[in-house]
């Protein structure tokens, strides 16, 4: 696999300040496929300086021209989609079909949406005797995880570019090759030097240096709640803006009268997709006591169909972590009805699609984000009970409600403490604001709400 041995700073690949490297491992066979430089505070400083120097020019570039560059970026992502899918499969382990359909396609949609928004957004409005300008926040420090490696980069970089911000990206250690490919795409799209910069490296070194750099105006972070809390605290101390897209433990609530077979099938697919490594996954299925046994049987059948179609987890550490959660579920008295903690293959970071029944709301597996292919099925007595269980975690990122009709599902969804809810199997909308209530985060990504995160107002009075 081709890898750059430098950082993309100020429009060119430059040697890293230090000599340390990060091994990139394919989790399907645990072979090392590449090495990338492990950036230091020095690399981050060089990148932030480049971004700051490029800021006045990019901020003053007409929105139509910014839109044209983002459209060119989208076109490069389209042209290189097979390479993108192959790279995500190699370093994340996602099955090729999922890499094509989701990891390579979704960023194209999101980049396209920001090309359109940059051209049409009202960066200026009249309010009474004022003209209010929406101006770029400044230099963005973007820190991204590995689970949707390109999507999470594009969900930050595209709106930042549309707003007129400049960016330094620190991608996840496990998936730096996708980030390097993205930097090549930025270059090919003719985005001016210094507007986008890439520093690969370890979270506690390069990530922390970026989050704490005084030259960064907004830190946009996606990842674990533990790291997010630290980044939020540091940003607060520096009076710096921060956007946090953190963990989730979403509920899939199946109300009586819903199409049970469909709700369970879609729910299982939602949890097992990307090997369960989706922050918005509906990992808790809530079923009325009268339909509970039938739902468990349907879920076991659906999980059993996955077999070899499920990819590995991203690395051995995540595999061990997820297997530990499965053991904890058994210890705490949940009933294992599919899968289990044993590794299904001799090599590779695989975990079997796993389903637990008789899960109660206080169990660890019902409270903590597992980030693996593990579904917990909980029982409720009535709607109030279902709502209490659905809201009984520190998270509030997403969810689903199924009912006999949309009105019933909507009434329930309005009472959920969560940022996004799919009604009776509603489709993902790349323009709808994505982000959490409670400890799932601060701020929103995607669409016009995602663009607003990268803007600040200036009011002129007449
Ligand atoms: P993480 O939070 O450690 O890493 C996310 C990003 O933050 C990476 O780029 C990492 O290098 C960086 N980082 C780590 N420590 C940092 C620090 N001190 N300062 C600045 N940046 C730092 O997440 P992880 O280890 O990759 O995954 C652990 C858990 O996080 C997962 O099991 C899952 O529960 C959760 N997670 C959530 C999401 C999400 O989309 N919400 C994505 C990935 C992981």
XYZ file of C-alpha atoms and ligand atoms in Angstrom:
506
model
C 0.000 0.000 0.000
C 1.401 3.395 -1.002
C 2.085 5.729 1.915
C 3.646 9.179 2.124
C 6.554 9.472 4.522
C 5.894 13.155 5.206
C 3.186 15.595 6.235
C 1.006 17.546 3.811
C 1.703 21.120 4.901
C 1.347 24.341 2.912
C 0.490 22.555 -0.300
C 3.322 20.006 -0.374
C 4.510 16.767 1.251
C 7.237 17.798 3.699
C 9.545 15.665 5.840
C 8.320 15.084 9.390
C 10.215 16.796 12.194
C 10.888 13.504 14.020
C 11.774 9.982 12.934
C 9.115 7.956 14.707
C 6.546 6.132 12.618
C 3.181 4.454 13.100
C 2.561 0.948 11.773
C -0.603 0.550 9.758
C -2.049 -2.937 10.214
C -4.709 -4.740 8.192
C -7.033 -6.153 10.878
C -8.260 -8.934 8.596
C -4.866 -10.706 8.589
C -2.906 -8.608 11.108
C -0.153 -7.869 8.575
C 1.654 -4.510 8.556
C 0.721 -2.776 5.315
C 2.486 0.575 5.679
C 4.224 3.057 7.950
C 3.381 6.738 8.278
C 5.200 9.422 10.239
C 4.242 9.978 13.877
C 3.950 13.758 14.022
C 5.203 15.873 16.897
C 4.273 19.270 18.317
C 6.780 20.726 15.842
C 4.887 19.326 12.842
C 1.614 20.557 14.303
C 3.085 24.015 14.797
C 4.296 24.159 11.182
C 0.843 23.083 9.968
C -1.003 25.609 12.132
C 1.302 28.395 10.910
C 0.574 27.423 7.307
C -3.155 27.375 8.001
C -2.999 30.783 9.705
C -1.020 32.303 6.840
C -3.568 30.985 4.315
C -6.593 32.150 6.307
C -6.989 35.777 5.114
C -6.834 34.754 1.450
C -9.272 31.835 1.730
C -11.669 33.761 3.976
C -11.769 36.544 1.372
C -12.304 34.127 -1.540
C -15.792 34.523 -2.977
C -18.191 31.771 -1.811
C -18.808 30.798 -5.447
C -15.094 30.091 -5.910
C -14.933 28.157 -2.640
C -17.922 26.177 -3.899
C -16.123 25.447 -7.180
C -13.079 24.078 -5.317
C -15.279 21.854 -3.107
C -17.080 20.591 -6.222
C -13.671 19.792 -7.745
C -12.777 17.922 -4.547
C -16.000 15.914 -4.798
C -15.115 15.045 -8.415
C -11.688 13.746 -7.383
C -13.324 11.626 -4.669
C -15.651 10.201 -7.332
C -12.774 9.497 -9.718
C -10.757 7.732 -6.998
C -13.632 5.895 -5.315
C -12.248 2.400 -5.957
C -8.898 3.336 -4.469
C -10.646 4.902 -1.472
C -12.751 1.799 -0.896
C -9.678 -0.427 -1.216
C -7.722 1.676 1.260
C -10.545 1.668 3.824
C -10.862 -2.100 3.452
C -7.112 -2.526 3.944
C -6.731 -0.404 7.069
C -10.174 -0.644 8.714
C -11.111 -4.124 7.538
C -14.559 -3.187 6.180
C -15.896 -5.704 3.625
C -15.318 -4.382 0.057
C -19.028 -3.988 -0.701
C -19.557 -1.880 2.448
C -16.456 0.190 1.673
C -17.836 0.939 -1.791
C -21.424 1.591 -0.751
C -20.753 3.616 2.398
C -17.124 4.569 3.068
C -16.434 5.786 -0.490
C -19.915 6.988 -1.453
C -21.050 8.962 1.602
C -18.140 11.451 1.498
C -18.999 12.200 -2.125
C -22.546 13.068 -1.105
C -21.403 15.224 1.798
C -18.764 17.056 -0.258
C -21.407 17.639 -2.950
C -23.848 19.037 -0.406
C -21.256 21.573 0.785
C -20.366 22.585 -2.759
C -24.038 23.514 -3.144
C -24.340 25.115 0.295
C -21.213 27.249 -0.167
C -22.784 28.665 -3.314
C -26.266 29.258 -1.888
C -25.782 30.035 1.824
C -26.722 33.540 3.025
C -23.400 34.715 4.460
C -25.004 38.128 4.964
C -28.416 39.145 6.331
C -30.284 42.274 7.381
C -31.727 42.334 10.907
C -33.419 45.666 11.652
C -30.801 48.385 11.273
C -27.937 45.868 11.155
C -26.134 43.932 8.504
C -24.999 40.645 9.978
C -22.085 38.841 8.339
C -21.379 35.147 8.862
C -17.596 35.030 8.877
C -15.237 32.067 9.159
C -14.254 31.097 12.687
C -10.591 30.878 11.641
C -8.148 27.989 11.868
C -9.811 24.643 12.576
C -8.035 21.784 14.335
C -9.876 18.644 13.189
C -9.304 15.375 15.073
C -11.012 12.333 13.605
C -11.544 8.653 14.478
C -11.103 5.525 12.385
C -14.605 4.064 12.199
C -15.820 6.065 9.160
C -12.384 7.394 8.274
C -13.165 9.421 5.163
C -16.702 10.438 6.087
C -15.557 11.915 9.387
C -12.806 13.890 7.642
C -15.141 15.233 4.947
C -17.879 16.044 7.510
C -15.407 18.515 9.058
C -13.243 19.671 6.156
C -16.015 20.335 3.597
C -18.075 22.713 5.811
C -14.881 24.360 7.087
C -13.815 25.027 3.486
C -17.301 26.279 2.624
C -17.206 28.688 5.569
C -13.796 30.085 4.567
C -11.838 28.452 7.383
C -8.434 26.819 7.022
C -7.735 23.421 8.536
C -5.176 21.189 10.194
C -6.294 17.545 10.292
C -4.991 14.905 12.728
C -6.592 11.618 11.641
C -6.811 8.415 13.695
C -3.680 6.300 14.085
C -5.405 3.238 12.606
C -6.523 4.861 9.349
C -3.914 7.396 8.192
C -3.721 6.110 4.613
C -7.279 7.217 3.871
C -6.340 10.646 5.230
C -3.262 10.809 3.013
C -5.399 9.893 0.019
C -7.782 12.702 0.979
C -4.861 15.176 1.117
C -3.922 14.112 -2.419
C -7.516 14.789 -3.483
C -7.431 18.259 -1.895
C -4.232 18.984 -3.803
C -5.670 17.750 -7.098
C -8.794 19.874 -6.558
C -6.676 23.045 -6.663
C -7.408 24.112 -3.105
C -4.750 26.747 -2.355
C -1.627 25.886 -0.364
C -2.046 26.082 3.412
C -5.853 25.928 3.349
C -5.798 22.201 4.262
C -2.917 20.564 6.127
C -2.428 17.011 7.369
C -0.374 15.829 10.327
C -0.464 12.100 11.068
C 0.437 11.020 14.585
C -0.575 9.697 17.968
C -3.539 11.192 19.814
C -1.768 12.087 23.065
C 1.121 13.674 21.091
C 0.038 15.242 17.797
C -3.673 15.320 18.697
C -3.106 16.982 22.019
C -0.618 19.489 20.516
C -3.248 20.446 17.939
C -6.089 20.743 20.457
C -3.974 22.952 22.716
C -2.289 25.061 20.029
C -2.989 28.773 20.604
C -3.175 29.312 16.848
C -6.261 27.087 16.540
C -9.617 28.874 16.855
C -11.966 25.884 16.801
C -11.276 22.284 17.758
C -13.626 19.867 16.033
C -13.294 16.411 17.545
C -14.985 13.081 16.881
C -14.125 10.109 19.065
C -14.457 8.766 22.567
C -16.260 10.627 25.321
C -13.184 10.290 27.583
C -10.901 12.163 25.178
C -13.711 14.558 24.236
C -14.088 15.658 27.849
C -10.392 16.502 28.038
C -10.479 18.418 24.773
C -13.570 20.301 25.910
C -11.905 21.215 29.207
C -8.756 22.481 27.461
C -10.818 24.472 24.966
C -12.876 25.977 27.783
C -9.752 27.070 29.623
C -8.483 28.790 26.467
C -11.932 30.269 25.564
C -11.697 28.469 22.270
C -14.640 27.100 20.336
C -15.126 23.368 20.374
C -17.340 20.838 18.637
C -17.512 17.327 20.100
C -19.084 14.333 18.381
C -18.784 11.563 20.952
C -20.160 8.163 21.809
C -23.658 6.753 21.754
C -25.856 3.979 23.137
C -28.922 4.472 21.025
C -32.288 2.815 21.495
C -34.333 1.071 18.810
C -37.849 1.249 20.251
C -40.384 -1.143 18.745
C -43.884 -0.169 19.828
C -46.823 -2.612 19.654
C -48.437 -2.468 16.212
C -45.142 -1.961 14.380
C -43.958 -4.294 11.631
C -41.952 -6.415 14.068
C -40.076 -8.509 11.477
C -38.896 -5.424 9.598
C -38.039 -3.470 12.748
C -35.897 -6.335 14.045
C -34.216 -7.031 10.691
C -33.336 -3.372 10.125
C -32.268 -3.039 13.756
C -29.886 -6.007 13.586
C -28.409 -4.753 10.288
C -27.916 -1.316 11.868
C -25.891 -2.800 14.732
C -23.830 -5.286 12.704
C -22.944 -2.860 9.860
C -19.295 -1.716 9.950
C -18.747 -4.563 12.455
C -20.684 -2.613 15.055
C -18.269 0.311 14.962
C -20.839 3.046 14.458
C -21.358 5.725 17.109
C -25.038 6.117 16.210
C -25.787 2.350 16.161
C -29.032 1.272 17.870
C -27.334 -1.165 20.224
C -30.321 -1.435 22.580
C -33.480 -2.939 21.122
C -36.556 -2.255 23.266
C -39.466 -4.660 22.773
C -42.870 -4.887 24.470
C -43.166 -7.879 26.763
C -45.976 -9.375 24.619
C -43.678 -9.611 21.558
C -40.402 -10.200 23.328
C -39.824 -13.888 22.583
C -40.769 -13.460 18.936
C -38.374 -10.487 18.592
C -35.508 -12.449 20.173
C -36.072 -15.350 17.754
C -36.105 -12.968 14.777
C -32.917 -11.241 15.982
C -31.107 -14.573 16.420
C -32.086 -15.565 12.901
C -30.959 -12.204 11.463
C -27.628 -12.269 13.338
C -27.012 -15.858 12.231
C -27.219 -14.809 8.578
C -24.147 -12.583 8.964
C -21.654 -15.420 9.218
C -18.619 -14.562 7.131
C -20.071 -11.302 5.808
C -18.997 -9.382 8.898
C -15.581 -7.718 8.803
C -13.018 -7.659 11.616
C -12.812 -4.938 14.235
C -10.226 -2.237 13.622
C -7.472 -3.681 15.813
C -6.644 -6.321 18.424
C -7.234 -3.864 21.278
C -10.808 -3.194 20.150
C -11.357 -6.932 19.641
C -10.210 -7.638 23.210
C -12.331 -4.774 24.533
C -15.494 -6.031 22.802
C -14.905 -9.628 23.893
C -14.473 -8.315 27.434
C -17.892 -6.640 27.223
C -19.468 -9.887 25.999
C -17.973 -11.740 28.977
C -19.242 -9.003 31.274
C -22.747 -9.401 29.834
C -22.711 -13.128 30.622
C -21.314 -12.482 34.120
C -24.036 -9.957 34.878
C -26.759 -12.433 33.928
C -27.784 -11.490 30.388
C -28.803 -14.454 28.210
C -26.418 -15.024 25.288
C -28.575 -16.138 22.324
C -26.154 -15.613 19.398
C -22.397 -15.268 19.012
C -20.235 -15.005 22.095
C -16.745 -14.063 23.265
C -14.799 -16.772 21.412
C -12.828 -15.562 18.386
C -14.555 -16.988 15.287
C -11.293 -17.201 13.285
C -7.689 -17.985 14.099
C -6.281 -14.819 12.572
C -7.778 -11.383 12.251
C -9.553 -9.183 14.794
C -12.962 -10.804 14.342
C -15.863 -10.956 16.795
C -19.012 -13.000 16.079
C -22.298 -11.142 15.633
C -23.609 -11.357 19.173
C -27.100 -10.975 20.623
C -28.066 -10.807 24.283
C -31.625 -11.272 25.565
C -32.938 -10.551 29.071
C -30.761 -7.463 29.295
C -31.815 -5.065 32.049
C -31.220 -1.316 31.860
C -28.578 -1.123 34.585
C -26.304 -3.816 33.087
C -22.920 -2.662 31.779
C -23.780 -3.840 28.255
C -26.911 -1.642 28.344
C -25.033 1.416 29.596
C -21.595 1.556 27.975
C -20.647 1.992 24.344
C -19.264 -1.383 23.227
C -18.325 -0.428 19.649
C -18.626 -3.942 18.317
C -21.289 -6.247 16.779
C -23.225 -6.718 20.013
C -26.982 -6.199 20.343
C -28.838 -6.068 23.671
C -32.580 -6.768 23.685
C -34.500 -5.230 26.585
C -38.108 -5.757 27.636
C -40.600 -3.000 28.508
C -44.083 -3.100 30.041
C -45.685 0.056 28.593
C -44.739 3.237 26.697
C -43.624 5.156 29.778
C -41.423 2.255 30.761
C -39.939 2.176 27.235
C -39.235 5.910 27.384
C -37.601 5.646 30.796
C -35.311 2.846 29.533
C -34.565 4.610 26.231
C -33.449 7.761 28.076
C -31.583 5.984 30.873
C -28.001 6.367 29.646
C -25.563 9.286 29.657
C -25.698 9.278 25.849
C -28.192 10.708 23.374
C -26.897 10.511 19.828
C -29.478 8.685 17.737
C -32.295 6.151 17.856
C -35.241 4.631 16.060
C -38.952 4.269 16.725
C -41.265 1.826 14.988
C -45.042 2.008 15.424
C -48.280 1.259 13.604
C -48.237 4.775 12.140
C -45.800 7.687 11.891
C -47.813 9.937 14.242
C -47.477 7.446 17.118
C -43.766 7.025 16.454
C -43.220 10.798 16.236
C -45.026 11.383 19.543
C -42.662 8.929 21.210
C -39.546 10.270 19.430
C -40.307 13.815 20.621
C -39.940 12.581 24.207
C -36.542 10.933 23.614
C -33.376 12.711 24.803
C -31.458 12.217 21.591
C -30.263 14.096 18.521
C -31.592 11.990 15.624
C -34.402 9.451 15.385
C -35.390 7.341 12.375
C -39.155 6.943 12.147
C -40.442 3.586 10.856
C -37.215 2.934 8.963
C -36.626 6.495 7.709
C -33.556 6.874 5.503
C -30.274 8.565 6.475
C -30.308 12.206 5.398
C -26.857 13.725 4.772
C -28.310 17.237 5.179
C -29.964 16.695 8.576
C -28.030 17.920 11.632
C -26.113 15.066 13.241
C -24.958 15.360 16.838
C -25.727 14.505 20.382
C -27.736 15.445 23.406
C -26.193 14.874 26.861
C -22.697 13.333 26.811
C -22.918 12.422 23.130
C -21.525 15.806 22.295
C -21.678 19.494 21.613
C -22.402 20.938 18.190
C -23.792 19.509 14.963
C -22.355 18.154 11.745
C -23.756 17.962 8.172
C -25.981 20.257 6.159
C -26.551 23.940 6.978
C -26.356 23.331 10.746
C -22.930 21.756 10.214
C -21.818 24.795 8.212
C -22.959 27.177 10.967
C -20.454 25.534 13.371
C -17.618 27.038 11.315
C -19.072 30.564 11.191
C -19.230 33.449 13.637
C -21.302 36.588 13.296
C -20.253 40.193 12.974
C -23.002 42.819 13.131
C -22.676 46.277 11.602
C -25.267 48.864 12.714
C -26.531 51.644 10.450
P -10.165 8.162 20.720
O -11.089 9.152 21.259
O -9.004 7.744 21.561
O -9.550 8.672 19.332
C -10.207 9.562 18.437
C -9.193 10.572 17.885
O -8.675 11.339 18.959
C -7.970 9.919 17.217
O -7.535 10.716 16.141
C -6.944 9.963 18.336
O -5.621 9.956 17.850
C -7.267 11.284 18.983
N -6.815 11.411 20.373
C -6.640 10.428 21.291
N -6.188 10.949 22.444
C -6.086 12.291 22.265
C -5.690 13.374 23.100
N -5.297 13.174 24.357
N -5.733 14.627 22.593
C -6.134 14.836 21.331
N -6.504 13.854 20.482
C -6.489 12.591 20.953
O -10.986 6.917 20.296
P -10.407 5.457 19.948
O -9.331 5.005 20.885
O -10.050 5.462 18.536
O -11.688 4.599 20.240
C -12.051 4.333 21.583
C -13.544 4.385 21.754
O -14.056 5.635 21.303
C -14.311 3.396 20.903
O -14.349 2.135 21.462
C -15.655 4.045 20.858
O -16.389 3.766 22.006
C -15.337 5.496 20.797
N -15.391 6.046 19.439
C -16.450 6.820 19.094
C -16.516 7.347 17.820
C -17.643 8.212 17.383
O -17.841 8.377 16.206
N -18.400 8.809 18.269
C -15.523 7.060 16.892
C -14.451 6.273 17.280
C -14.397 5.790 18.556
